[in-house]
PDB file of C-alpha atoms in Angstrom:
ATOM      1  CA  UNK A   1     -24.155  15.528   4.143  1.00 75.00           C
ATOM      2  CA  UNK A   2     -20.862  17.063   4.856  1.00 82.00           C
ATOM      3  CA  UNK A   3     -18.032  18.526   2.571  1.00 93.00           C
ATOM      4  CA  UNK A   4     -15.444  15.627   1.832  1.00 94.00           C
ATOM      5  CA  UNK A   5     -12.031  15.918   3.506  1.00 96.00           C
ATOM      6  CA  UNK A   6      -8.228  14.621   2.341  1.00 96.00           C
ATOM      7  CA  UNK A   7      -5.925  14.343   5.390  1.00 97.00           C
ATOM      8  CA  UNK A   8      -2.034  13.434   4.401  1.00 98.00           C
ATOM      9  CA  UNK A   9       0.242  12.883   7.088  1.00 97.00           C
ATOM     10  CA  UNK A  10       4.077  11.982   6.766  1.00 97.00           C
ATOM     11  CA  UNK A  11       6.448  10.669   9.774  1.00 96.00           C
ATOM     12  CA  UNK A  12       9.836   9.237  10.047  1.00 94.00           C
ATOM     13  CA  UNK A  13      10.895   7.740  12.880  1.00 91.00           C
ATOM     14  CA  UNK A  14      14.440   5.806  13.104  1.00 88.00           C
ATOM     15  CA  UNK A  15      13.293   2.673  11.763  1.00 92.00           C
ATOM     16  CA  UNK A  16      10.095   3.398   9.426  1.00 95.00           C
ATOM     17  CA  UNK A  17       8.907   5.948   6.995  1.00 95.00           C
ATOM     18  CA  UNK A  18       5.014   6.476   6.829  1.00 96.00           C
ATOM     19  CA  UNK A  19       2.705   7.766   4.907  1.00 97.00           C
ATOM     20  CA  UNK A  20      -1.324   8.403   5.556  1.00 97.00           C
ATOM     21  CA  UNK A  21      -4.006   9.085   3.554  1.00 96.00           C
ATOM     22  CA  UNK A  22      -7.061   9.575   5.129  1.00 97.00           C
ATOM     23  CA  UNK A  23     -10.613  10.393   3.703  1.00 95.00           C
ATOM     24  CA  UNK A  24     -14.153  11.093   5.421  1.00 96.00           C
ATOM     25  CA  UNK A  25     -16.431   9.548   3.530  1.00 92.00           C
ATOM     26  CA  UNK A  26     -18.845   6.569   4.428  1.00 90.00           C
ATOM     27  CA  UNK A  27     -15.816   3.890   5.324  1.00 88.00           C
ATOM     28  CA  UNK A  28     -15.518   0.534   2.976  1.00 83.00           C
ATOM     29  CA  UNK A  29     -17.802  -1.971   3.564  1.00 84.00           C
ATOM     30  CA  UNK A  30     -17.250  -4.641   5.633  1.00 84.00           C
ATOM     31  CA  UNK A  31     -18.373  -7.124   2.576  1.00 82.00           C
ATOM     32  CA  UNK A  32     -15.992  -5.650   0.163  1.00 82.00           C
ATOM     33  CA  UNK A  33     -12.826  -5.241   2.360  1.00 78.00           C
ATOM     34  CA  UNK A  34     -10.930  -8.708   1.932  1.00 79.00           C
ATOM     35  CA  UNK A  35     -11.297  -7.959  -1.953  1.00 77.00           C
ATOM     36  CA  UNK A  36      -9.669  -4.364  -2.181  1.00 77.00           C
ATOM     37  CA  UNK A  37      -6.340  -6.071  -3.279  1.00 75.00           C
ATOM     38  CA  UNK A  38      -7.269  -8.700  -5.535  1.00 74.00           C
ATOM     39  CA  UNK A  39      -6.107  -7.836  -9.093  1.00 72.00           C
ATOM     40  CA  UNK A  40      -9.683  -6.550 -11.256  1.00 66.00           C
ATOM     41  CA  UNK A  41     -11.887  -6.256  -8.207  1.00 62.00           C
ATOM     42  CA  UNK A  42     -13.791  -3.073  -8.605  1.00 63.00           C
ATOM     43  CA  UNK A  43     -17.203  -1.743  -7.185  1.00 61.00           C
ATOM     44  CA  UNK A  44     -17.387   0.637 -10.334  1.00 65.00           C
ATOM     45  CA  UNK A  45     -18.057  -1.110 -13.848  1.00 61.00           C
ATOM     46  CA  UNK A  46     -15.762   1.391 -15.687  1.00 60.00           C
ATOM     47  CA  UNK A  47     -12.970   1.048 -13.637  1.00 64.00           C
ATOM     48  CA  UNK A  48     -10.242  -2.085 -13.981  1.00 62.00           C
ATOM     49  CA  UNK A  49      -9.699  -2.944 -10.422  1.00 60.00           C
ATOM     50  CA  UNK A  50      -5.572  -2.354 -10.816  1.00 70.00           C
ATOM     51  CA  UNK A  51      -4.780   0.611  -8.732  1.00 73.00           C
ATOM     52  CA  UNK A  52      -4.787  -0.941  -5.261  1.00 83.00           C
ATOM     53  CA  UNK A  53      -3.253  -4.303  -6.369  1.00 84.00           C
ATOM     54  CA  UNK A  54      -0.535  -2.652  -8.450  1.00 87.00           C
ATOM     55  CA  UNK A  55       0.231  -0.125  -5.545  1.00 90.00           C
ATOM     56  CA  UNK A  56       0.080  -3.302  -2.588  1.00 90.00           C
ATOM     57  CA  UNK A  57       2.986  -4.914  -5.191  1.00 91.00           C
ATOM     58  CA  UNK A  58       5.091  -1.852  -5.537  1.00 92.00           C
ATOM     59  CA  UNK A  59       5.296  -0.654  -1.618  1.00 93.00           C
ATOM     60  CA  UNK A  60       5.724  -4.826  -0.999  1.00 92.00           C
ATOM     61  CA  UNK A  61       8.595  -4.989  -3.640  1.00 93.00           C
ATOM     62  CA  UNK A  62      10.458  -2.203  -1.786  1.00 91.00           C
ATOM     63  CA  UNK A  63       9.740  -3.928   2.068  1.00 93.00           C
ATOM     64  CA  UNK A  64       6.810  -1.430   2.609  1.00 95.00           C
ATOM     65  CA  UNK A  65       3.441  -2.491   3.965  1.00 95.00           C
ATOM     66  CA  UNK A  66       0.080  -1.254   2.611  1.00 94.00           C
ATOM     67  CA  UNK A  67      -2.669  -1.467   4.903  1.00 93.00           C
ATOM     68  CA  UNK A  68      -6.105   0.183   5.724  1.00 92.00           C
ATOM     69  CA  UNK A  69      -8.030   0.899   8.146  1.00 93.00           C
ATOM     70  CA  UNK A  70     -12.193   1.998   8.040  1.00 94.00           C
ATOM     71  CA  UNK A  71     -15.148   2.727   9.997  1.00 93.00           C
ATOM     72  CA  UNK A  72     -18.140   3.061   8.201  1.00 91.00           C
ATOM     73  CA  UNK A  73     -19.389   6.602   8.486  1.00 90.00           C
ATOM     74  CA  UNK A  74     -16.056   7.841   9.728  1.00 93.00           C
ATOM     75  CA  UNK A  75     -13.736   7.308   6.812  1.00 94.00           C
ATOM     76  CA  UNK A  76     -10.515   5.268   5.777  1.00 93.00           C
ATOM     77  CA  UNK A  77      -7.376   5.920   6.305  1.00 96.00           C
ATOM     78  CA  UNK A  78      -4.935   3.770   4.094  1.00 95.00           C
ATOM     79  CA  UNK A  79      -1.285   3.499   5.641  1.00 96.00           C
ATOM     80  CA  UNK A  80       2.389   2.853   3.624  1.00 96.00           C
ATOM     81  CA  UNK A  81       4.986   2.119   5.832  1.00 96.00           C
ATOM     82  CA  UNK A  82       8.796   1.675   4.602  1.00 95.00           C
ATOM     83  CA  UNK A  83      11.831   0.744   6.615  1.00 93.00           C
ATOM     84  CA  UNK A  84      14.401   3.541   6.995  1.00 89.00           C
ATOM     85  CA  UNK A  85      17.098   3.086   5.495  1.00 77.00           C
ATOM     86  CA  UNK A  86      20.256   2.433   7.900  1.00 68.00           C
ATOM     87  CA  UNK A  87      23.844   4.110   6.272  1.00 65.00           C
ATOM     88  CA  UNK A  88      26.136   1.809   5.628  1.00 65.00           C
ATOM     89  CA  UNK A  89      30.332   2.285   6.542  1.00 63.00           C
ATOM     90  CA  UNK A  90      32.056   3.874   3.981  1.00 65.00           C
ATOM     91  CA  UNK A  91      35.348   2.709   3.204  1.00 63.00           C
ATOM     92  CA  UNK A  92      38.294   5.179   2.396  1.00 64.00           C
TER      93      UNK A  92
END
């Protein structure tokens, strides 16, 4: 009943690198949520359930987090955070 909206918002800080995606659809349901990362878990029979789990391994494999958040009727808003990289001393 109202036109769908993508919100993308990017920060650094000096310790963490985020990025949000945020929708406002009708929110995941509270049934579903503890299954979005499990490798083949889909809510669609034509999909394969891979694009959440591979993308949790990926940010993981490089010390980011991939979270969501979701209120039903409101929207989701799924979070990757990454560490900042700190400079290291370089030697002359």
């Amino acid at each position: 009943d109202r036109p769908g909206k993508i919100t993308l918002r990017l920060e650094q800080t000096a310790d963490q690198v985020v990025i949000e995606v945020e929708d406002n659809g009708t929110g995941i349901d509270e049934q579903i949520r503890a299954n979005l990362f499990d490798p083949k878990f889909s809510t669609n029979s034509s999909r394969t359930g891979l694009g959440l789990p591979i993308s949790h391994r990926i940010v993981e494999f490089y010390g980011g987090t991939l979270d969501f958040t979701t209120e039903k009727e409101e929207g989701t808003s799924f979070r990757i955070t990454f560490p900042t990289a700190q400079p290291t001393s370089v030697m002359p």
